[in-house]
Coordinates of C-alpha atoms and ligand atoms in Angstrom, one line a residue:
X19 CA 35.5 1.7 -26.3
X20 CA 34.0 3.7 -23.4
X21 CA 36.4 6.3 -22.2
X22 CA 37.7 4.9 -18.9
X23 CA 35.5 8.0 -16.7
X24 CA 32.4 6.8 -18.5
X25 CA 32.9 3.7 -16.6
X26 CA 31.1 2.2 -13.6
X27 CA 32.5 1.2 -10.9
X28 CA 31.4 -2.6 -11.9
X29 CA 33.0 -2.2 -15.7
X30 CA 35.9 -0.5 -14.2
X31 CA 36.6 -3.4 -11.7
X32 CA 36.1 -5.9 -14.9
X33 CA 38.5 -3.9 -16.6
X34 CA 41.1 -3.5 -14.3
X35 CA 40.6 -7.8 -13.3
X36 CA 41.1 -8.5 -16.8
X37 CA 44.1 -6.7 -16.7
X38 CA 42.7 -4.5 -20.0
X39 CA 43.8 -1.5 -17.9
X40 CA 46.1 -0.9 -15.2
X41 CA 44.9 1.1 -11.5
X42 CA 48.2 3.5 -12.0
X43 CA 47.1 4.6 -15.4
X44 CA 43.3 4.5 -14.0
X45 CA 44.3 6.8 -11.7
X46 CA 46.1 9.2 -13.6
X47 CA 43.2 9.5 -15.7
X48 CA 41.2 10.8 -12.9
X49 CA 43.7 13.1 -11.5
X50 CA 44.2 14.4 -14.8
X51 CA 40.0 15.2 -15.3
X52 CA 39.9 16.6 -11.2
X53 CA 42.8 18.8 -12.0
X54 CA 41.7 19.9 -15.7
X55 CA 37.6 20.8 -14.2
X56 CA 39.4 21.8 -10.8
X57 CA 37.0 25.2 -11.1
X58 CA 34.3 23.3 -10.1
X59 CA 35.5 23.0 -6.6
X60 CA 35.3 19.3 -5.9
X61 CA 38.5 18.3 -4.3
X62 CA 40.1 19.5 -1.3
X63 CA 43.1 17.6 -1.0
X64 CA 45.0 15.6 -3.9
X65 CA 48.6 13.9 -3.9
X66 CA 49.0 12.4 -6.6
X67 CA 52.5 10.1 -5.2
X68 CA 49.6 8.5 -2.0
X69 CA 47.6 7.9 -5.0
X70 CA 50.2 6.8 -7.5
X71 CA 51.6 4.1 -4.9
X72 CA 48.5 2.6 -3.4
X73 CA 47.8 2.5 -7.2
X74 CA 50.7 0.6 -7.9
X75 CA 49.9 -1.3 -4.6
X76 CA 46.7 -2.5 -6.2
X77 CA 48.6 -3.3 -9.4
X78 CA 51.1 -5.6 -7.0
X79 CA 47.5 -7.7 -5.7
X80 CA 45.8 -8.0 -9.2
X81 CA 48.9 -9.4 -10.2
X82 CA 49.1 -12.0 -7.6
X83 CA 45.2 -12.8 -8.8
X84 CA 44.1 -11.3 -5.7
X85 CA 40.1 -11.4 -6.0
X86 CA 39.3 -8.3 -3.7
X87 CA 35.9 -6.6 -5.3
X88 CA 36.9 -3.0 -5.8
X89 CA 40.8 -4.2 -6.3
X90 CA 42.2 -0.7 -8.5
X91 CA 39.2 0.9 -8.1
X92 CA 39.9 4.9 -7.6
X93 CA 37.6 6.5 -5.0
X94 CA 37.5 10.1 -3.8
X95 CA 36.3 10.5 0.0
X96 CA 34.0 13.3 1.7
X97 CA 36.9 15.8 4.0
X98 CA 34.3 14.3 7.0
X99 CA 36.6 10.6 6.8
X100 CA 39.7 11.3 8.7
X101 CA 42.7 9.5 6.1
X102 CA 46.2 9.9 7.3
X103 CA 47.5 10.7 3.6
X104 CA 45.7 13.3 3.1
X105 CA 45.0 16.4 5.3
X106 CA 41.2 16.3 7.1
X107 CA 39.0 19.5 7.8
X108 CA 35.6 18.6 8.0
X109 CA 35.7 22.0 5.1
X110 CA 36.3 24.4 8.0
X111 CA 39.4 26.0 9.2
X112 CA 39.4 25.1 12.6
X113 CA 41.3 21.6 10.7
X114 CA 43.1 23.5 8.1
X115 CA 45.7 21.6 7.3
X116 CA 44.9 18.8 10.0
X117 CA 46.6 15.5 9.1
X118 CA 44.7 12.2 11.2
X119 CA 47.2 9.7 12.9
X120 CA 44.8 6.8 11.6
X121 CA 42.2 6.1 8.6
X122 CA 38.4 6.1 9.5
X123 CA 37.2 2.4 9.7
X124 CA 35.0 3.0 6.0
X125 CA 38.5 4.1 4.6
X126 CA 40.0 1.2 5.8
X127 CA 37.3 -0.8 4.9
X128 CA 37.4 0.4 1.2
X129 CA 40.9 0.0 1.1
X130 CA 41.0 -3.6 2.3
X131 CA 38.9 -3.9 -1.0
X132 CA 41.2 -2.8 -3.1
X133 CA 40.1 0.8 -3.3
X134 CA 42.6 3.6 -4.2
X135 CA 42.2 7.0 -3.3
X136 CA 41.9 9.8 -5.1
X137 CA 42.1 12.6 -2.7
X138 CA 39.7 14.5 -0.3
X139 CA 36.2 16.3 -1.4
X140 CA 34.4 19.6 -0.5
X141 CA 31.7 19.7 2.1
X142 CA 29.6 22.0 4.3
X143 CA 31.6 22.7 7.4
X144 CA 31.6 19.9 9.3
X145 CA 28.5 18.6 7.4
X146 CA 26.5 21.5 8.3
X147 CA 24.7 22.4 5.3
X148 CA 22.5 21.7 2.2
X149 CA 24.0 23.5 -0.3
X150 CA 28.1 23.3 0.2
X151 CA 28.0 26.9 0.6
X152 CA 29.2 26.7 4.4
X153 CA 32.7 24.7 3.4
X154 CA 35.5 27.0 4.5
X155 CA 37.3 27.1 1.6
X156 CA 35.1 27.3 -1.5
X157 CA 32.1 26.7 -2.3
X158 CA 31.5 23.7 -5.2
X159 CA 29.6 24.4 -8.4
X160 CA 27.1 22.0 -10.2
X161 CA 27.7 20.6 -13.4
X162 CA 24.9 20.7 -14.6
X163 CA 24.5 24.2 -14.2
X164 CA 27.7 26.0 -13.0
X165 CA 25.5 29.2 -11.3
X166 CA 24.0 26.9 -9.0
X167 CA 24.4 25.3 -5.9
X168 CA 25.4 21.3 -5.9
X169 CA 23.5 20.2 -2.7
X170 CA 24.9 19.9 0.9
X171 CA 26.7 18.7 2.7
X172 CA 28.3 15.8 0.3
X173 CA 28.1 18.8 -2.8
X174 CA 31.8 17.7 -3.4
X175 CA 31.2 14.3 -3.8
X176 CA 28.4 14.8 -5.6
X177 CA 29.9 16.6 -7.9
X178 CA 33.1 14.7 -8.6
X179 CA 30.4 11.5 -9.6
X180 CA 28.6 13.9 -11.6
X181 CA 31.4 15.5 -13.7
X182 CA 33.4 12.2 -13.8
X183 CA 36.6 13.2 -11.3
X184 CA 35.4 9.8 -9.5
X185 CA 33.9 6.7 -10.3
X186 CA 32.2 6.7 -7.0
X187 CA 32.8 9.1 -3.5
X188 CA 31.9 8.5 -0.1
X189 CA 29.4 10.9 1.4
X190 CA 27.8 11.2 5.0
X191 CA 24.0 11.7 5.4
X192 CA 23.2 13.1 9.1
X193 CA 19.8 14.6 7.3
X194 CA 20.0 14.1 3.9
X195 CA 23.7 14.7 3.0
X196 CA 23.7 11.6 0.1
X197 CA 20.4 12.0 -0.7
X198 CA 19.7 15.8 -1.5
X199 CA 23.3 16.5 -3.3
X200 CA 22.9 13.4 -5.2
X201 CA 19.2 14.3 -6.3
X202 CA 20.7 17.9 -7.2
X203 CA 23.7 16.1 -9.4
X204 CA 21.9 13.4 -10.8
X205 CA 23.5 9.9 -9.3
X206 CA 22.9 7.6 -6.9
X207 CA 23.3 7.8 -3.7
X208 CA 22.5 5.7 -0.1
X209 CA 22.2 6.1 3.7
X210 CA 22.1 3.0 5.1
X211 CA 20.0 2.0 8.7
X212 CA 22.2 3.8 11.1
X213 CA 24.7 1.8 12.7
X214 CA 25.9 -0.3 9.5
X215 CA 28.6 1.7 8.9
X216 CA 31.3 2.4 11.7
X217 CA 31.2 6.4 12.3
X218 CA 34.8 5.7 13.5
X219 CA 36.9 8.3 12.0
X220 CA 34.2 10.2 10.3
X221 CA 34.7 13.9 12.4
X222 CA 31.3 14.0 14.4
X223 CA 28.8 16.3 13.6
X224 CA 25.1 14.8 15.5
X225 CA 26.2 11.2 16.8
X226 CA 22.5 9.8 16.8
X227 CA 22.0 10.3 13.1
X228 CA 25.7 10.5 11.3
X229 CA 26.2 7.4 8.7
X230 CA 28.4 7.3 5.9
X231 CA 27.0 5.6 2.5
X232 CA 28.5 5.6 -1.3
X233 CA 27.5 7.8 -4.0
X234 CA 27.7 6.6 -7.7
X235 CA 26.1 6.7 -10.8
X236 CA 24.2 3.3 -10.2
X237 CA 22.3 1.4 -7.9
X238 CA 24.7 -1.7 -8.8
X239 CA 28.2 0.8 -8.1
X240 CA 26.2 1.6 -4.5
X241 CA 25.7 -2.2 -4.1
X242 CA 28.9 -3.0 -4.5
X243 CA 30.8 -0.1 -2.1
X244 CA 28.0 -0.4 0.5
X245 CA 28.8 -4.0 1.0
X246 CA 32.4 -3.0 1.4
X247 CA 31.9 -0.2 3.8
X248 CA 29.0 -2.0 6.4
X249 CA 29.5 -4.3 9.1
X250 CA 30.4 -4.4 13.1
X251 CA 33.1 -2.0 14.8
X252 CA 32.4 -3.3 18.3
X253 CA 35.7 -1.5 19.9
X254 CA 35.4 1.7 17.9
X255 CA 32.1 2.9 17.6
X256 CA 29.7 1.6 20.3
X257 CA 26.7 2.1 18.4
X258 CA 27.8 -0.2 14.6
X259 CA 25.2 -2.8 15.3
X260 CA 26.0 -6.4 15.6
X261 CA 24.8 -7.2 11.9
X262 CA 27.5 -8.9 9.6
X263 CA 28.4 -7.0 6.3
X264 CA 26.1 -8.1 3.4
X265 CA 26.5 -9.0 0.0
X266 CA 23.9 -6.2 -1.7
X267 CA 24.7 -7.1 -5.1
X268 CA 23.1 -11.0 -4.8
X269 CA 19.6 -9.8 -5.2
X270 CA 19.3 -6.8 -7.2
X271 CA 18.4 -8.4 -10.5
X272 CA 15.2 -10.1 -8.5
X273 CA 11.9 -9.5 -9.8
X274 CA 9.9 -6.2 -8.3
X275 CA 6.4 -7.9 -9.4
X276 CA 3.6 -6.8 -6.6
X277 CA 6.5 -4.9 -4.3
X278 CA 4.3 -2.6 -2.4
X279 CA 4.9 1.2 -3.0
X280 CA 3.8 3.3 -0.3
X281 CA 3.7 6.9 -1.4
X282 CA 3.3 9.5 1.5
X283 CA 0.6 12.1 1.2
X284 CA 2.6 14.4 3.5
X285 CA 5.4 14.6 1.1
X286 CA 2.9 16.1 -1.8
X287 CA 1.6 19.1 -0.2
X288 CA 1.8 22.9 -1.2
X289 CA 5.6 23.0 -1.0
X290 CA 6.4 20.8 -3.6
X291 CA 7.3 22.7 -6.5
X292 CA 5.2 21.3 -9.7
X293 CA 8.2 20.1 -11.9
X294 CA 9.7 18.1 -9.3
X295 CA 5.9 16.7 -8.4
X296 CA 5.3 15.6 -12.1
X297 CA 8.6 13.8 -12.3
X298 CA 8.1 12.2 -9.3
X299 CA 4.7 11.3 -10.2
X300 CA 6.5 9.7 -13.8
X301 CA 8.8 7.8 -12.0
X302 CA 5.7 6.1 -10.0
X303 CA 4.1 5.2 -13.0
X304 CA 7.1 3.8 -14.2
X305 CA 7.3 1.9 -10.8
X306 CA 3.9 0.7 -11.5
X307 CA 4.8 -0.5 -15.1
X308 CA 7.7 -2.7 -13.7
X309 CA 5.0 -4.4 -11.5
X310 CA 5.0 -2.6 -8.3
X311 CA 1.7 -1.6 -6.6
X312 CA 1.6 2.4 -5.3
X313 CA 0.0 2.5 -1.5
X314 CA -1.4 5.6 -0.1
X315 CA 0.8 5.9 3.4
X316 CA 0.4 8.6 5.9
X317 CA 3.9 10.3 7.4
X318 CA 1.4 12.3 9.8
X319 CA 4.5 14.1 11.8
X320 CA 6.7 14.9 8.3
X321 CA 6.9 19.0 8.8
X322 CA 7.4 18.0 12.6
X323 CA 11.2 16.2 11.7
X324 CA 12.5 19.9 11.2
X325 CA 12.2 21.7 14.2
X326 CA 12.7 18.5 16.0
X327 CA 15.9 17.5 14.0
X328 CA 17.0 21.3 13.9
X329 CA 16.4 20.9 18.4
X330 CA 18.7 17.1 18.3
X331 CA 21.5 18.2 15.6
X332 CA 22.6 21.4 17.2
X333 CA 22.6 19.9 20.7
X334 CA 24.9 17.4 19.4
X335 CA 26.9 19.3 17.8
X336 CA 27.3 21.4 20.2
X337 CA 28.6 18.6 22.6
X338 CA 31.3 17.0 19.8
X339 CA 32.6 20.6 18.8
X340 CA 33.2 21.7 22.3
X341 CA 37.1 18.9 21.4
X342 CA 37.7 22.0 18.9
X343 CA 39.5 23.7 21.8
X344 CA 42.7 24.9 20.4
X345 CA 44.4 22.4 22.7
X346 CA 43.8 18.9 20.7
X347 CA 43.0 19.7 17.1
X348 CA 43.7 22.2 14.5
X349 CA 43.4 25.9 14.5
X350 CA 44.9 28.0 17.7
X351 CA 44.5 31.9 18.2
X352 CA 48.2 33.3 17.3
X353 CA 47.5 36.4 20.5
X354 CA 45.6 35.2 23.3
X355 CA 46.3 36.8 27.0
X356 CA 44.8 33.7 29.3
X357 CA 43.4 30.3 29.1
X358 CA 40.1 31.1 28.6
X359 CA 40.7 34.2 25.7
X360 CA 42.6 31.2 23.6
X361 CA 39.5 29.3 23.5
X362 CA 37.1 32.4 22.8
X363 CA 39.6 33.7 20.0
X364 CA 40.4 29.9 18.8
X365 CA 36.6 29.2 18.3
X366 CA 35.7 32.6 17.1
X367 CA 38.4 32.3 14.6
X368 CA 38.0 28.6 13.3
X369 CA 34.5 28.2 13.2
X370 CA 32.0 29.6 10.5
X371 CA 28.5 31.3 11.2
X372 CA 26.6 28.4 10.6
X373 CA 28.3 26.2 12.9
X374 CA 28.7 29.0 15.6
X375 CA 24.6 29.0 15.0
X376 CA 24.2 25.5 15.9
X377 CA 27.3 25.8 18.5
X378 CA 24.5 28.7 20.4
X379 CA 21.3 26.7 19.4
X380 CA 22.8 23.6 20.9
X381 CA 24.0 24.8 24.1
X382 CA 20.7 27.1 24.7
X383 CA 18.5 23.7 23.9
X384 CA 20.6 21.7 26.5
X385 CA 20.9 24.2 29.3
X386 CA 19.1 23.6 31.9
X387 CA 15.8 25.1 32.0
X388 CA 15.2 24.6 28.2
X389 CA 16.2 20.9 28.2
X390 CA 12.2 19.9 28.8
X391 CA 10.8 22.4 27.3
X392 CA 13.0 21.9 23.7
X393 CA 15.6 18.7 23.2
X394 CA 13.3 16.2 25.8
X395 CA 9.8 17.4 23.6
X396 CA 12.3 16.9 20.3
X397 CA 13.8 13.5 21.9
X398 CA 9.7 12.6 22.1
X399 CA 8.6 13.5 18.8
X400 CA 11.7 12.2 17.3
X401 CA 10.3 8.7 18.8
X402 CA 6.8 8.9 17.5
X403 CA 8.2 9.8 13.4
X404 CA 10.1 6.4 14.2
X405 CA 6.7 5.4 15.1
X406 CA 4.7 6.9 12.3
X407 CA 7.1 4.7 9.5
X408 CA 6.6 1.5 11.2
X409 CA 2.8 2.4 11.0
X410 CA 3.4 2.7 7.1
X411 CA 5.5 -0.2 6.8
X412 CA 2.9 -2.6 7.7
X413 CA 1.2 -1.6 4.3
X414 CA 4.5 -1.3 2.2
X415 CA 7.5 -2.5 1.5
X416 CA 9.2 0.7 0.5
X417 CA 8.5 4.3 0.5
X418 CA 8.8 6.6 -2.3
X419 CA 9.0 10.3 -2.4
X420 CA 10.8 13.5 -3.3
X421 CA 14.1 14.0 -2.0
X422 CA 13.8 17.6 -2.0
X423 CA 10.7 20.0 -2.9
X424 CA 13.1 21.8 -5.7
X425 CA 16.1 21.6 -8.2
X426 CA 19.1 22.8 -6.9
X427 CA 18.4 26.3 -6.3
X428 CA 21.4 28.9 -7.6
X429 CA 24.5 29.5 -5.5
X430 CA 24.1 32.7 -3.6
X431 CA 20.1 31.9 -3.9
X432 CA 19.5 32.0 0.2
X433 CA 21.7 34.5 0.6
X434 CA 21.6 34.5 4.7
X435 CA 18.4 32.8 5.5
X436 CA 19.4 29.7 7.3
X437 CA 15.9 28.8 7.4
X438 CA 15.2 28.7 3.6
X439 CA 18.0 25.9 3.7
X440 CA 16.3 24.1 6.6
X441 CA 12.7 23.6 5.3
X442 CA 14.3 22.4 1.8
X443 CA 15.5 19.3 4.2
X444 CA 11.5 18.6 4.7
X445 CA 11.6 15.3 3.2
X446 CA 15.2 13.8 4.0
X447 CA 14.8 14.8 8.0
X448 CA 11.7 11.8 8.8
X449 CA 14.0 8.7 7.5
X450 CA 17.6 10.3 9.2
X451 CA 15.5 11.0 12.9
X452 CA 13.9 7.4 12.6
X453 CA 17.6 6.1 11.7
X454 CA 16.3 4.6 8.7
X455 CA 18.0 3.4 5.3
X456 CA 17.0 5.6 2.1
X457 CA 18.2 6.2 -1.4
X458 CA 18.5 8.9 -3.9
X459 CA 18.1 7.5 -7.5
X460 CA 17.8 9.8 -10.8
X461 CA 14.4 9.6 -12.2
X462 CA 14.0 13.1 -14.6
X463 CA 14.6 16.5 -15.1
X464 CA 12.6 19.7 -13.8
X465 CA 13.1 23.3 -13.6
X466 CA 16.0 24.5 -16.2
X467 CA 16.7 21.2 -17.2
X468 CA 18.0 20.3 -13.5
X469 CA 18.0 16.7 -12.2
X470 CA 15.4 15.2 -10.3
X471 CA 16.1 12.6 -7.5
X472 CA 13.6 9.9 -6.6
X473 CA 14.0 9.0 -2.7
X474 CA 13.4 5.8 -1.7
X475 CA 13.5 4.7 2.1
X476 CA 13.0 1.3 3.7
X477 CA 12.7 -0.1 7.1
X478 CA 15.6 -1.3 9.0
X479 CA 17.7 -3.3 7.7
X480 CA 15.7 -3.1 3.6
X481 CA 19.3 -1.7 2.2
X482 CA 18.9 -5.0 -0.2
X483 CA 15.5 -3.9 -0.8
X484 CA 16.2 -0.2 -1.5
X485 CA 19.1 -1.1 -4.4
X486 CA 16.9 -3.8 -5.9
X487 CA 14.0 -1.5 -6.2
X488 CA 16.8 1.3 -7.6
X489 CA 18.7 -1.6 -9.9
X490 CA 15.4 -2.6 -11.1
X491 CA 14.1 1.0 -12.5
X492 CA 17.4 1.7 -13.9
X493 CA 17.4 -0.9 -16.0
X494 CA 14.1 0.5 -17.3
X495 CA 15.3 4.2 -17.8
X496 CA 18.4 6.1 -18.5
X497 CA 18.3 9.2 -16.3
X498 CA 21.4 7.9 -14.3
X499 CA 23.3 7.5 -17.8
X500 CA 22.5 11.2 -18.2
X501 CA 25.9 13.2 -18.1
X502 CA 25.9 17.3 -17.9
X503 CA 27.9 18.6 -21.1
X504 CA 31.2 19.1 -21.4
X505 CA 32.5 16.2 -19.4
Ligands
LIG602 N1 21.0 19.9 5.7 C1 21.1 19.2 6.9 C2 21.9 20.1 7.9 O1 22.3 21.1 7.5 C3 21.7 17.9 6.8 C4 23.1 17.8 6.7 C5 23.7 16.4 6.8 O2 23.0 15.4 6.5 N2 25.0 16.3 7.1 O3 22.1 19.8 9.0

């Protein structure tokens, strides 16, 4: 029998329905493997009694032959999702030690499914990042290689799907945040079209483009939680659209005979780095052998989305940090004289550099005088990328591409070069700026035997498409069975 962390998230529901195992000893497992690989630098937060007893809470509805989908299920959740259990800091100290009066609506969500919590997971402070090396606290190490970097922002989550602390995390993707860490760990990851997934509760980094999506090691395990997290929050978050949660599972078996492949010739330029090109270009053959037909598209604004998304971010980010006053939330200056010294010392205390960065780029991009000549041209171009995938999308039915142009590059790597971590988001920024869905699925291995993530994105509202086409080429290959040694 497969150990129980081997599992999926679909065997371990079977398991725990049938009663062969029980969500308290399922959950002790875990806790046991997060603490025992706890160098890795995963977890944030862990308490095992809030685990034990909504473990034994799930163990109360199974008996009672309550049907929920993800009933026992243990989950891990990215430090963005505020959880009133468990402390919430977004990875930076401005929230050390923060505890949230309420759970985030995708907590709630995933607990109303029967989803038990394993604890809180290592991010980029306050999901600013690509690498995890901006969290706070620690930075989180890759499995599959411990001397390198795991991906950003959702490197914790990433990591505890990877190395088995977690059947499956939650993760945030403002642009790329699922998809590059789960490319650099080797699982599955998705964004779906923004607005599916209530941002309620998940600490704001750039409104316009946040959304929260699972990461497992399947397309089926992402099925399943995505169809537990979606659906409308009318009173909390003003922009969750009006589209009822969906059932993802019910067509990811369907045939992907004469699905229409559009493959972007912007994303296979000069800075994609050979290995990760050739893998690419295997798992498009691969594509073709299950039926599909490749499309030349053209994604004639791709290099554009990072000045224009590095222009929106900040000056939204800028706006939601200005609540990390030292009045509301969090961190406060011990010595301060007046009013206005507490907030200086506060911010210049809690914050990192890279958020201070954004804080600056932000604010200059907004103030008046710039606002033209920067954010309104950004607001502009950001329309016409929207523009440019609709233009594709009338040839295909799905995009494929790179998720990154490397591996996961060691830790330390871009030492302080901000900018070497912003043109390795070259390829997630396009989808996140248009508010599209888009995937992350393992399709190889390049450079030092690193894993290689295959992106897939679709048009609005194509999340059924995007796991089908990911269900559908795992069942051909085995890259997503792939473990790193040792756990
Ligand atoms: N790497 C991008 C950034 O630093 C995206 C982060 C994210 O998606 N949260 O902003």
């Amino acid at each position: 029998m497969s150990q129980l962390h081997d599992l999926t998230v679909a065997q371990l529901a079977a398991r725990l329905a049938s009663k062969d195992v029980s969500a308290v000893e399922t959950a002790r497992h875990f806790l046991a493997r997060a603490r025992a690989h706890e160098s890795l630098g995963a977890y944030l937060a862990t308490d095992e009694d809030v685990t034990l007893s909504q473990a034994r809470a799930a163990d109360e509805r199974i008996a009672t032959a309550d049907k929920a989908a993800l009933l026992g299920v243990p989950m891990a959740h990215k430090d963005i999702f505020v959880t009133k259990d468990f402390a919430s800091t977004a990875g930076s100290k401005m929230l050390e030690g923060y505890r949230s009066p309420f759970d985030a609506t995708v907590v709630c969500k995933l607990a109303a499914a029967g989803v038990v919590t394993l604890g809180k997971l290592n991010c980029d402070e306050f999901a600013m990042g690509s690498s995890n090396e901006n969290s706070a606290f620690h930075p989180v190490k890759n499995p599959w290689d411990t001397s390198r970097i795991p991906g950003g922002s959702s490197g914790g989550s990433a990591v505890a799907v990877a190395a088995r602390l977690a059947p499956a995390a939650t993760g945030t993707d403002t642009g790329g945040s699922i998809r590059q860490p789960a490319s650099f760990c080797g699982i599955t990851g998705i964004k779906p079209t923004y607005g599916r997934a209530s941002r309620y509760g998940m600490i704001a980094f750039a409104s316009s483009l946040d959304q929260a999506g699972p990461m497992a090691r399947t397309a089926e395990d992402c099925a399943l939680l995505l169809s537990a997290m979606c659906g409308p929050d009318p009173d909390r978050d003003s922009t969750s659209l009006d589209v009822p949660a969906e059932d993802f599972t019910k067509s990811l078996d369907a045939s992907i005979e004469g699905l229409r492949i559009g493959v972007p010739k912007e994303f296979f330029g000069e800075g994609l780095s050979n290995d990760v090109r050739s893998t690419i270009d295997a798992a498009l053959k691969e594509y073709e052998k299950l039926g599909a037909k490749l499309v030349e598209v053209s994604l004639p604004r791709t290099e554009l989305a990072i000045p224009v998304y590095y222009i929106i971010a900040p000056a939204e980010a800028s706006s939601n940090l200005s609540r990390f006053d030292g009045v509301k939330f969090g961190h406060r200056a011990k010595q301060y004289g007046d009013l206005l010294e507490m907030y200086r010392k506060t911010r210049a205390e809690g914050f990192g550099d890279e958020v201070k960065r954004r804080i600056m780029i932000g604010t200059y991009v907004l103030s008046h005088g710039y606002y033209d000549a920067y954010y309104l041209q950004a607001q502009k171009i950001r329309r016409m990328i929207a523009d440019d995938f609709q233009q594709a999308f009338r040839q295909c039915d799905v995009i494929a591409g790179p998720v990154a142009p490397t591996v996961a590059w060691k830790l330390g790597e871009h030492g302080n070069d901000p900018l070497a971590d912003y043109l390795a988001d070259v390829f997630t920024l396009p989808g996140s700026l248009a508010g599209l869905p888009g995937m992350s699925i393992p399709c190889g291995f390049g450079a030092g035997h690193m894993p290689v993530g295959l992106q897939l994105l679709g048009n609005y509202f194509a999340e059924a498409k995007l796991l089908n086409a990911a269900h559908r080429f795992q069942q051909a290959t085995d890259f997503h069975l792939r473990k790193p040694e040792g756990y």
